[in-house]
mmCIF file of N, CA and C in Angstrom:
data_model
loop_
_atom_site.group_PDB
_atom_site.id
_atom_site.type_symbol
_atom_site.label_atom_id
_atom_site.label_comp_id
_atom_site.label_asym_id
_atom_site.label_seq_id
_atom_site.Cartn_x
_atom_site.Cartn_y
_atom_site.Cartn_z
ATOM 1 N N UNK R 1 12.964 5.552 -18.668
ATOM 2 C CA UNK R 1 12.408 4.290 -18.193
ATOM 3 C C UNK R 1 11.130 4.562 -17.405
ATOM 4 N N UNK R 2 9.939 3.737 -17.858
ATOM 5 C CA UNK R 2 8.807 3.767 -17.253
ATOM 6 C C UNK R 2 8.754 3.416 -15.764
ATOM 7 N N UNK R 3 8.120 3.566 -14.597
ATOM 8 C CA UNK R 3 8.259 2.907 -13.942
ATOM 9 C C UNK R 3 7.246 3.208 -12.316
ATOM 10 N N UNK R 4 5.739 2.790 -12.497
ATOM 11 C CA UNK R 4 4.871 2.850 -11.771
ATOM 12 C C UNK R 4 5.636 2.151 -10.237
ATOM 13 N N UNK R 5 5.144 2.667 -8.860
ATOM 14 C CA UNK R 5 5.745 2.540 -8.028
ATOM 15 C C UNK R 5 4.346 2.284 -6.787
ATOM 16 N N UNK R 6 4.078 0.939 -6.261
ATOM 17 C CA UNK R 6 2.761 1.408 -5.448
ATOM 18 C C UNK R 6 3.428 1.562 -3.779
ATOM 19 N N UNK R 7 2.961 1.630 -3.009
ATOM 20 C CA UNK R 7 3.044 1.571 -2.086
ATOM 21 C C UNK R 7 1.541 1.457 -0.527
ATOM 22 N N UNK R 8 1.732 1.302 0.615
ATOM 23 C CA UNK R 8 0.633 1.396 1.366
ATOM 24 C C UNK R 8 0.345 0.299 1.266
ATOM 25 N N UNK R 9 0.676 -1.119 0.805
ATOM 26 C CA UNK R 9 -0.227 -1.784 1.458
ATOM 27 C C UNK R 9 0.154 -2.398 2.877
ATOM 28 N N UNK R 10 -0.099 -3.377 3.931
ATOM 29 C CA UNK R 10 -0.105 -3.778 4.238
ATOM 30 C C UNK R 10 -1.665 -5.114 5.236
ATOM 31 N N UNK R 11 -0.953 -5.223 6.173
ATOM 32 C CA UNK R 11 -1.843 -6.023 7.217
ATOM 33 C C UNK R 11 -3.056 -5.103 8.098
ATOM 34 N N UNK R 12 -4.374 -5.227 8.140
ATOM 35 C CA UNK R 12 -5.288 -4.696 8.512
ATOM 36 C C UNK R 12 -6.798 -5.283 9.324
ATOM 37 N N UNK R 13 -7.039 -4.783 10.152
ATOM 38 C CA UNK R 13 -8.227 -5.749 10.608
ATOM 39 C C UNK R 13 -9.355 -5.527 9.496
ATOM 40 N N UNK R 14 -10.695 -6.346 9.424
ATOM 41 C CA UNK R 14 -11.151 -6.125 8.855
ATOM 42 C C UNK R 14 -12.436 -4.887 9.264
ATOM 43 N N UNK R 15 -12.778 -3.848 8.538
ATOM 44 C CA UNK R 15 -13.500 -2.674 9.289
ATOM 45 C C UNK R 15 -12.430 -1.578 9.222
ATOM 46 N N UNK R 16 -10.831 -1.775 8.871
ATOM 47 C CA UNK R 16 -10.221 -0.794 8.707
ATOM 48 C C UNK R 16 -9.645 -0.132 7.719
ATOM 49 N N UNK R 17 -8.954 0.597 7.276
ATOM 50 C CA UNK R 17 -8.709 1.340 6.543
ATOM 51 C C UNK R 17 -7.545 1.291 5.922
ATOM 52 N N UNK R 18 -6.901 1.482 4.486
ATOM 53 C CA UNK R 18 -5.701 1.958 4.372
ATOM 54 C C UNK R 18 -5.800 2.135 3.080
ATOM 55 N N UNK R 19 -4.357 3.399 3.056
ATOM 56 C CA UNK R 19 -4.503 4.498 1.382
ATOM 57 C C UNK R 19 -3.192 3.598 0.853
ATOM 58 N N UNK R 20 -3.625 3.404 -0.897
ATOM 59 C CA UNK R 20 -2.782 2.763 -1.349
ATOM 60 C C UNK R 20 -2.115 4.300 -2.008
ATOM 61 N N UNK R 21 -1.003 4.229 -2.820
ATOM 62 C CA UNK R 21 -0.168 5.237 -3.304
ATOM 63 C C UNK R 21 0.395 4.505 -4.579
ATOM 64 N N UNK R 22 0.815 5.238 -6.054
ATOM 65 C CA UNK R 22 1.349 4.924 -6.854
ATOM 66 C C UNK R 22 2.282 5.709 -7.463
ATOM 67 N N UNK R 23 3.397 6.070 -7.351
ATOM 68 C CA UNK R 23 3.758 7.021 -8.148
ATOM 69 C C UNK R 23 4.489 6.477 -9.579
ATOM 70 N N UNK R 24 3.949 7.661 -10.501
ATOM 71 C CA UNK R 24 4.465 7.291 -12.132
ATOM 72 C C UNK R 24 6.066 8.114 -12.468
ATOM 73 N N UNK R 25 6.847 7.679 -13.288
ATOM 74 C CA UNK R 25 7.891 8.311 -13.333
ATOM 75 C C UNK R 25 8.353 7.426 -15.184
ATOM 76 N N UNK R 26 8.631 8.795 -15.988
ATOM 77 C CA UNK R 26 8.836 8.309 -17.392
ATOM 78 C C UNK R 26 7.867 8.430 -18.217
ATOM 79 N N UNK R 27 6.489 8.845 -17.860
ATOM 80 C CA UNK R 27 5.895 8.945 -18.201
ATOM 81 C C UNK R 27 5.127 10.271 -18.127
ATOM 82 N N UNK R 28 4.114 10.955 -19.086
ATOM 83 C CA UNK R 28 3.280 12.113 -18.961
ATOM 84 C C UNK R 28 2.136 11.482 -18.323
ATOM 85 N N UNK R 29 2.370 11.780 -16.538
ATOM 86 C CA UNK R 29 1.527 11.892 -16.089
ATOM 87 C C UNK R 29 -0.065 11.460 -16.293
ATOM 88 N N UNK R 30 -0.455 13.198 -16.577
ATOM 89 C CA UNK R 30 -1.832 13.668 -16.933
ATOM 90 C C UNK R 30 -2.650 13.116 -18.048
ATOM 91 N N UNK R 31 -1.771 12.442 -18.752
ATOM 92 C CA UNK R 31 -2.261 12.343 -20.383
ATOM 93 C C UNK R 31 -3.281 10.762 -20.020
ATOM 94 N N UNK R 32 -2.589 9.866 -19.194
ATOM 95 C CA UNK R 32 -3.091 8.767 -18.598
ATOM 96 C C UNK R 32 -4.332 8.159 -18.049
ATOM 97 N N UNK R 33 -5.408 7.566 -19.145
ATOM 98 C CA UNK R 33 -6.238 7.236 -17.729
ATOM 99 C C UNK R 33 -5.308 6.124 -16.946
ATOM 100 N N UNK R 34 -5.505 5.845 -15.448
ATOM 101 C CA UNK R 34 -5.151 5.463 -14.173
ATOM 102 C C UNK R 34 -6.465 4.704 -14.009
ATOM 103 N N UNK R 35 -5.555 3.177 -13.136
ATOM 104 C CA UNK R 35 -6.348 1.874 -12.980
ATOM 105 C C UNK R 35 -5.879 1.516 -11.334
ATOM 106 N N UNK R 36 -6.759 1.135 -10.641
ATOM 107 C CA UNK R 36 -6.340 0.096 -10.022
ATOM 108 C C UNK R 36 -6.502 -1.104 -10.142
ATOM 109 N N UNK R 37 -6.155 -2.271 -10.020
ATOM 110 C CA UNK R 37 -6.405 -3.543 -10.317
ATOM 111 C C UNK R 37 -6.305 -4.268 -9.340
ATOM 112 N N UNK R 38 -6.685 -5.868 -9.154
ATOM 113 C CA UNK R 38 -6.251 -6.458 -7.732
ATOM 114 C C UNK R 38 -6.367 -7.920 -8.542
ATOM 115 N N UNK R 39 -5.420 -8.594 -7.345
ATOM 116 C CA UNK R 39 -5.590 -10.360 -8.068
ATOM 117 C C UNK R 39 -5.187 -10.975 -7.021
ATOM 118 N N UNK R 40 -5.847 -12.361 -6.568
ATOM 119 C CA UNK R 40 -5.150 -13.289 -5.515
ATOM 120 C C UNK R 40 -4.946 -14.562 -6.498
ATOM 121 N N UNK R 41 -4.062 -15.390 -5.842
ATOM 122 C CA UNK R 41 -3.680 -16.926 -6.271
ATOM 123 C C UNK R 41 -4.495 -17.170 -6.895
ATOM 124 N N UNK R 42 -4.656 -17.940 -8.356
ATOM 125 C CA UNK R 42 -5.462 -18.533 -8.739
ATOM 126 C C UNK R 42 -6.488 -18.203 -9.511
ATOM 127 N N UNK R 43 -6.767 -16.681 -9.327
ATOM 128 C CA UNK R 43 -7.747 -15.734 -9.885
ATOM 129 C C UNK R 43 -7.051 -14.563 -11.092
ATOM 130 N N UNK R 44 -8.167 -14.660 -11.974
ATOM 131 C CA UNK R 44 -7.382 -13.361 -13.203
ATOM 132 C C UNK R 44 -7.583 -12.275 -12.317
ATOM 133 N N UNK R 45 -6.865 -11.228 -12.807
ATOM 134 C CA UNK R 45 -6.845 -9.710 -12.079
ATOM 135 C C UNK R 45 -7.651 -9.011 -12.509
ATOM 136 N N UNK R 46 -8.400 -8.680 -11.384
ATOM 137 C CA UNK R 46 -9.445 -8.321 -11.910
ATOM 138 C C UNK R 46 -9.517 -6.088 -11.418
ATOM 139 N N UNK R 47 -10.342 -5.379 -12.376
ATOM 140 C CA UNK R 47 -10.228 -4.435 -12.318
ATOM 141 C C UNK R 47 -10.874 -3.601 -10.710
ATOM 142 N N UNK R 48 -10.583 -2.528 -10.165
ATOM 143 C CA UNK R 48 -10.824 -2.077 -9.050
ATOM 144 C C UNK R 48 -11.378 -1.103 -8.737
ATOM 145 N N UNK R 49 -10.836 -0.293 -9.531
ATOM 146 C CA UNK R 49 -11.324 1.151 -10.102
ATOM 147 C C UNK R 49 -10.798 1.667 -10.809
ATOM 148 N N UNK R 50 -11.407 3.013 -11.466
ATOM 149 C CA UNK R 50 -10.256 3.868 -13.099
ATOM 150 C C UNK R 50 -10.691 5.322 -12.446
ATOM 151 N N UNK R 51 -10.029 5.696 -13.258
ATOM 152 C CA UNK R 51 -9.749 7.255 -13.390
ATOM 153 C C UNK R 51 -9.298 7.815 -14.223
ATOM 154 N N UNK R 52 -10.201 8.639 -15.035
ATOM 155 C CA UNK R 52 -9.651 8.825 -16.696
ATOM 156 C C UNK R 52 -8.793 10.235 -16.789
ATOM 157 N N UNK R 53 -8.035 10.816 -17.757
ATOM 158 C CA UNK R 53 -7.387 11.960 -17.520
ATOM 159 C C UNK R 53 -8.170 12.922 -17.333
ATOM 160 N N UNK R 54 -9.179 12.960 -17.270
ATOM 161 C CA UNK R 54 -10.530 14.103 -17.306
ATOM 162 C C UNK R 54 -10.898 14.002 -15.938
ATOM 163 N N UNK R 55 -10.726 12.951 -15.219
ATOM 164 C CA UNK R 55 -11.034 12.848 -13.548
ATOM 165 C C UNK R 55 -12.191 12.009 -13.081
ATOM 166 N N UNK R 56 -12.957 11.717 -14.423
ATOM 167 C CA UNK R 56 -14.350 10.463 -14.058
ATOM 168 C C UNK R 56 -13.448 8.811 -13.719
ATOM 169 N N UNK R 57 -14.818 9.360 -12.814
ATOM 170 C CA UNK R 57 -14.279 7.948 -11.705
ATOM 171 C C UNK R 57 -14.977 6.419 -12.577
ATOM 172 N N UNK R 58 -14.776 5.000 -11.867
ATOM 173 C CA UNK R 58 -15.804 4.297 -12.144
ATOM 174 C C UNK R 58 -15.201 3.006 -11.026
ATOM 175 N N UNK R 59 -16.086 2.244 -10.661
ATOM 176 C CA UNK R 59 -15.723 1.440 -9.097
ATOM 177 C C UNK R 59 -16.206 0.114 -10.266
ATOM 178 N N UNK R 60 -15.718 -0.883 -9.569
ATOM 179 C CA UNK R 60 -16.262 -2.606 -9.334
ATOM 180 C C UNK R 60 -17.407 -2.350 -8.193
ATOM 181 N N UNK R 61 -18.804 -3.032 -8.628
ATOM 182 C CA UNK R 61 -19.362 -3.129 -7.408
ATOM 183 C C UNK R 61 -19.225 -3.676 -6.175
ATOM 184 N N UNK R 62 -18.250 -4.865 -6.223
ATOM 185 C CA UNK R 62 -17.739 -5.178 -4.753
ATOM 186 C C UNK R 62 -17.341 -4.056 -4.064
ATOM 187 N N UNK R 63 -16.660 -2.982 -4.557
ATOM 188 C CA UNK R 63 -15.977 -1.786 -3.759
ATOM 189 C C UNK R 63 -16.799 -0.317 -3.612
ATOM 190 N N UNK R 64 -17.675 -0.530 -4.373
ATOM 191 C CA UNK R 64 -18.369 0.860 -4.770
ATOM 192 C C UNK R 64 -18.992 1.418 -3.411
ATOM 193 N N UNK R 65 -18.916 3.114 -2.897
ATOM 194 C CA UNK R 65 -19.215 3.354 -1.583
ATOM 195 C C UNK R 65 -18.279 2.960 -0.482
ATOM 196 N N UNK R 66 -17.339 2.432 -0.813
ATOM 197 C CA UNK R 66 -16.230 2.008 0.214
ATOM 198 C C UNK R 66 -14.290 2.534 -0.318
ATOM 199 N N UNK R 67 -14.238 2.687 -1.907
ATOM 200 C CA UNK R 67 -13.010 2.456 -2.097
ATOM 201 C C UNK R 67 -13.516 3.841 -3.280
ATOM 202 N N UNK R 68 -12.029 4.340 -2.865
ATOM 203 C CA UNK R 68 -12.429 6.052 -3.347
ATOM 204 C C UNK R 68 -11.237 6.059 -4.298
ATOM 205 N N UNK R 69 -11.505 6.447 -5.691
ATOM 206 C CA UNK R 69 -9.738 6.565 -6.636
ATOM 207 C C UNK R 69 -9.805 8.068 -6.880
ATOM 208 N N UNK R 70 -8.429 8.559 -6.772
ATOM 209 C CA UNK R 70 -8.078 9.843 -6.725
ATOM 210 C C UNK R 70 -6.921 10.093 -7.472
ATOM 211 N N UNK R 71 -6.446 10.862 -7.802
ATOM 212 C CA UNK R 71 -5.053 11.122 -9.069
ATOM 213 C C UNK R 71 -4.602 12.864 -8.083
ATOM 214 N N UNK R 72 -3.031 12.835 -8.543
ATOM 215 C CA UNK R 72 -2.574 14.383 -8.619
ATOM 216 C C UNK R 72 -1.554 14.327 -9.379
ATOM 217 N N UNK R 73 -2.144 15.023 -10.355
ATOM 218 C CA UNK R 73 -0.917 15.361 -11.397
ATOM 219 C C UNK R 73 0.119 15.835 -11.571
ATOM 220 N N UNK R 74 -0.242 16.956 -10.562
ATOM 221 C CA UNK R 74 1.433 17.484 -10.143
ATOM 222 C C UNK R 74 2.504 17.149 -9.586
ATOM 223 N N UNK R 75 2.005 15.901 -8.553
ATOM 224 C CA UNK R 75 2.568 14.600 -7.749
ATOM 225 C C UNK R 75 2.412 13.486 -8.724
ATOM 226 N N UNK R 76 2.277 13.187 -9.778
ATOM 227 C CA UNK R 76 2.187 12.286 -10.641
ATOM 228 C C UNK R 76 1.666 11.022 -9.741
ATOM 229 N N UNK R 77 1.138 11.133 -9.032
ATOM 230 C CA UNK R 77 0.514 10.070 -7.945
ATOM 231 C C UNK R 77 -1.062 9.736 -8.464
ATOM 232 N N UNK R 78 -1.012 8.094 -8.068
ATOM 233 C CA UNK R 78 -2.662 7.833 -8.204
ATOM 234 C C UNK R 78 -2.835 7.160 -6.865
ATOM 235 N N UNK R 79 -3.858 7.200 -6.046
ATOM 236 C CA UNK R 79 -4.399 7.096 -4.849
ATOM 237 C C UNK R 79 -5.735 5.853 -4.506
ATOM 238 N N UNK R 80 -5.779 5.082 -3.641
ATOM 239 C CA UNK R 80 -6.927 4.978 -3.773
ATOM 240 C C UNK R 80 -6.720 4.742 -2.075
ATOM 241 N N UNK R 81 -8.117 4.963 -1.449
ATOM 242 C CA UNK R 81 -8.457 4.918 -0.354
ATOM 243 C C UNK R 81 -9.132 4.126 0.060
ATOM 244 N N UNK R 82 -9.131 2.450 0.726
ATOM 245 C CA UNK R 82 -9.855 1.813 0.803
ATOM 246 C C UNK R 82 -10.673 1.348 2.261
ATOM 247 N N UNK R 83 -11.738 2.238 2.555
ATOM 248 C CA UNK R 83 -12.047 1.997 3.887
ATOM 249 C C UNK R 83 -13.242 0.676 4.036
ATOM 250 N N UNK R 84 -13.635 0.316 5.179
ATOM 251 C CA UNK R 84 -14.822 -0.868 5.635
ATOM 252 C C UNK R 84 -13.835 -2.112 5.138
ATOM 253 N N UNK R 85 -12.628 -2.325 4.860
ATOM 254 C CA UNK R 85 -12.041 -3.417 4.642
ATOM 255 C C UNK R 85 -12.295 -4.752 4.743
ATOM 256 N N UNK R 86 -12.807 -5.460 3.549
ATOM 257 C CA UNK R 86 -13.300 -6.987 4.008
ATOM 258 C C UNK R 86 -11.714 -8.101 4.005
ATOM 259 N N UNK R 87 -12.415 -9.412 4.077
ATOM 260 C CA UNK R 87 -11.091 -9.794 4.410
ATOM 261 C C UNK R 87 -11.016 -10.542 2.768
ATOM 262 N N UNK R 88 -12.527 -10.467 1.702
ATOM 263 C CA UNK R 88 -12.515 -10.208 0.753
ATOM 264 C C UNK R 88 -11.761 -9.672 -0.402
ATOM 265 N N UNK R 89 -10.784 -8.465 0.458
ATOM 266 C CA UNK R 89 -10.888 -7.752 -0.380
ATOM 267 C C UNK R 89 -9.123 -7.745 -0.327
ATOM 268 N N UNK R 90 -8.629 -8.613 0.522
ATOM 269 C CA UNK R 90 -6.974 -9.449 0.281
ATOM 270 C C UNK R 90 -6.525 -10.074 -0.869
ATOM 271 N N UNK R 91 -5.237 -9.356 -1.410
ATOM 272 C CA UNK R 91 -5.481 -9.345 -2.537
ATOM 273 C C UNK R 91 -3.789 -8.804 -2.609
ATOM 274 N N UNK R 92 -3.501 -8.655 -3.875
ATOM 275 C CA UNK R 92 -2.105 -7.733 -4.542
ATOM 276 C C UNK R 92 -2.975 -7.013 -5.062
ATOM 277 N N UNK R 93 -2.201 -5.959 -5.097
ATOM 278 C CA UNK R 93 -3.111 -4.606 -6.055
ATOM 279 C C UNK R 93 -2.014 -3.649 -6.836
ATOM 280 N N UNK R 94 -2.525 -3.652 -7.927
ATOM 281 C CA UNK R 94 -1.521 -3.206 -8.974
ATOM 282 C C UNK R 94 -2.088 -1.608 -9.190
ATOM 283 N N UNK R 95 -1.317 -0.975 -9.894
ATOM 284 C CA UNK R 95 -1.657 0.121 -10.625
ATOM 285 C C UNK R 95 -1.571 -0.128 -12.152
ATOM 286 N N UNK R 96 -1.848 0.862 -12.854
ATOM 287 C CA UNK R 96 -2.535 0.868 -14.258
ATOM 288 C C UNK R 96 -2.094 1.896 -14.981
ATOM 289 N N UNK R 97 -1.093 2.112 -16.050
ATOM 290 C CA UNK R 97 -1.577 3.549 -17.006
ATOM 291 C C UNK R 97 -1.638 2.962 -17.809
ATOM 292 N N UNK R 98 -2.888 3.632 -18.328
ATOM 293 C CA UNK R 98 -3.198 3.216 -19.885
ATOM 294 C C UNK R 98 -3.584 4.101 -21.220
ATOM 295 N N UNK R 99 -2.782 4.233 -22.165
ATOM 296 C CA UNK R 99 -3.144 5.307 -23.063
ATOM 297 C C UNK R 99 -3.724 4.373 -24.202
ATOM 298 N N UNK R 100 -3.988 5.289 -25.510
ATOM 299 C CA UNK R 100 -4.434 4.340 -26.523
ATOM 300 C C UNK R 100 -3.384 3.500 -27.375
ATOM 301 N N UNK R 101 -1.957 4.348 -26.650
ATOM 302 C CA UNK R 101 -1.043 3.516 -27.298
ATOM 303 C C UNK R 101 -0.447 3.021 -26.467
ATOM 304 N N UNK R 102 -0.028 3.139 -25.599
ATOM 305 C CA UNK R 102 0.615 2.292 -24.301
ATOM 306 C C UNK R 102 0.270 1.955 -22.976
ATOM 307 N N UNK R 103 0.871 1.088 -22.886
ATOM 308 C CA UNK R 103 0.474 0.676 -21.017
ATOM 309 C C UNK R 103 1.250 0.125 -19.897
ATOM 310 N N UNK R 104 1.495 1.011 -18.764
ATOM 311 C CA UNK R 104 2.127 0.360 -17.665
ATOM 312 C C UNK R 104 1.889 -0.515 -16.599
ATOM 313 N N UNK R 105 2.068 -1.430 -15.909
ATOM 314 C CA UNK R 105 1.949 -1.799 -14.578
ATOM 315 C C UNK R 105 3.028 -1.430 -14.028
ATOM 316 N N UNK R 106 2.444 -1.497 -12.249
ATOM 317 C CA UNK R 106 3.989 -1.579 -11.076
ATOM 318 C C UNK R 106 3.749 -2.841 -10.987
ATOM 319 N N UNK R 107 4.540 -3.121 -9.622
ATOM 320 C CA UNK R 107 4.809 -4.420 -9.242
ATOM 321 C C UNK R 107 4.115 -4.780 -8.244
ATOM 322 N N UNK R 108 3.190 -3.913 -7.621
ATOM 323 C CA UNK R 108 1.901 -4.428 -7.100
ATOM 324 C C UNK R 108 2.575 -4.028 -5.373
ATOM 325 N N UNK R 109 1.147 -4.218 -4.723
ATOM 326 C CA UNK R 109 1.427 -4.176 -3.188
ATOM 327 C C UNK R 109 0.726 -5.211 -2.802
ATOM 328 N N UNK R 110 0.875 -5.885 -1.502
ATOM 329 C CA UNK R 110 0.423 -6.877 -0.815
ATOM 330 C C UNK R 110 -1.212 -5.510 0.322
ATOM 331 N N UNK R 111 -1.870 -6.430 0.015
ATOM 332 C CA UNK R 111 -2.873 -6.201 0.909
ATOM 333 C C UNK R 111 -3.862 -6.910 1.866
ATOM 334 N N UNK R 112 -4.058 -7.129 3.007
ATOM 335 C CA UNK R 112 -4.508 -8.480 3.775
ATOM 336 C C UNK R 112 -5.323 -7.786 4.925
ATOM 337 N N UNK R 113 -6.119 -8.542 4.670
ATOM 338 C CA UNK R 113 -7.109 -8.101 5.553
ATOM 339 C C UNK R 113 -7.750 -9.128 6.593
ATOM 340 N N UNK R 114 -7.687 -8.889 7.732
ATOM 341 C CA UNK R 114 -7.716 -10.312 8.592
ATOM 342 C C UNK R 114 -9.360 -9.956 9.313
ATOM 343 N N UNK R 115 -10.165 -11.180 9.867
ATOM 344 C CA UNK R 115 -11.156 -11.304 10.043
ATOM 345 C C UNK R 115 -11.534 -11.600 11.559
#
């Protein structure tokens, strides 16, 4: 059974910091490019950052210079680090594997950023 796992989010001022966490389980890891995604009420989900199995990065410009995506394969973990926190940037945030033949989500984390 597949089963992406995020964790880290919570409540934050805005200007601060916090590392989201995903761990994959059921799946090969490494083979994966890795997504973050984010969506509030009302809005499609929109993409956050990737990380391909090769390790190239690529940002949304709302986040770019502020929100860092990272992977460890041996921890089957995908990472992202989101510092300068807007209140923008409140949201659920999902994780992503995506191969050419399949694809996972978790069940997302809450993220809020107060002003």
């Amino acid at each position: 059974q597949v089963q992406l796992v995020e964790s880290g989010g919570g409540l934050v001022q805005a200007g601060g910091s916090l590392r989201l966490s995903c761990v994959a389980s059921g799946i090969t890891f490494s083979i994966y490019d890795m997504y973050w995604y984010r969506q509030t009420p009302g809005k499609q989900r929109e993409s956050v950052a990737g990380i391909t199995r090769s390790g190239r990065t690529n940002y949304a410009d709302s986040v770019k210079g502020r929100f860092t995506i990272s992977r460890d394969n041996v921890k089957r973990t995908l990472y992202l680090q989101m510092n300068s926190l807007k209140p923008e940037d409140t949201a659920v945030y999902y994780c992503n594997a995506s191969s050419p033949i399949s694809g996972y989500w978790g069940q997302g984390t809450q993220v809020t950023v107060s002003s």
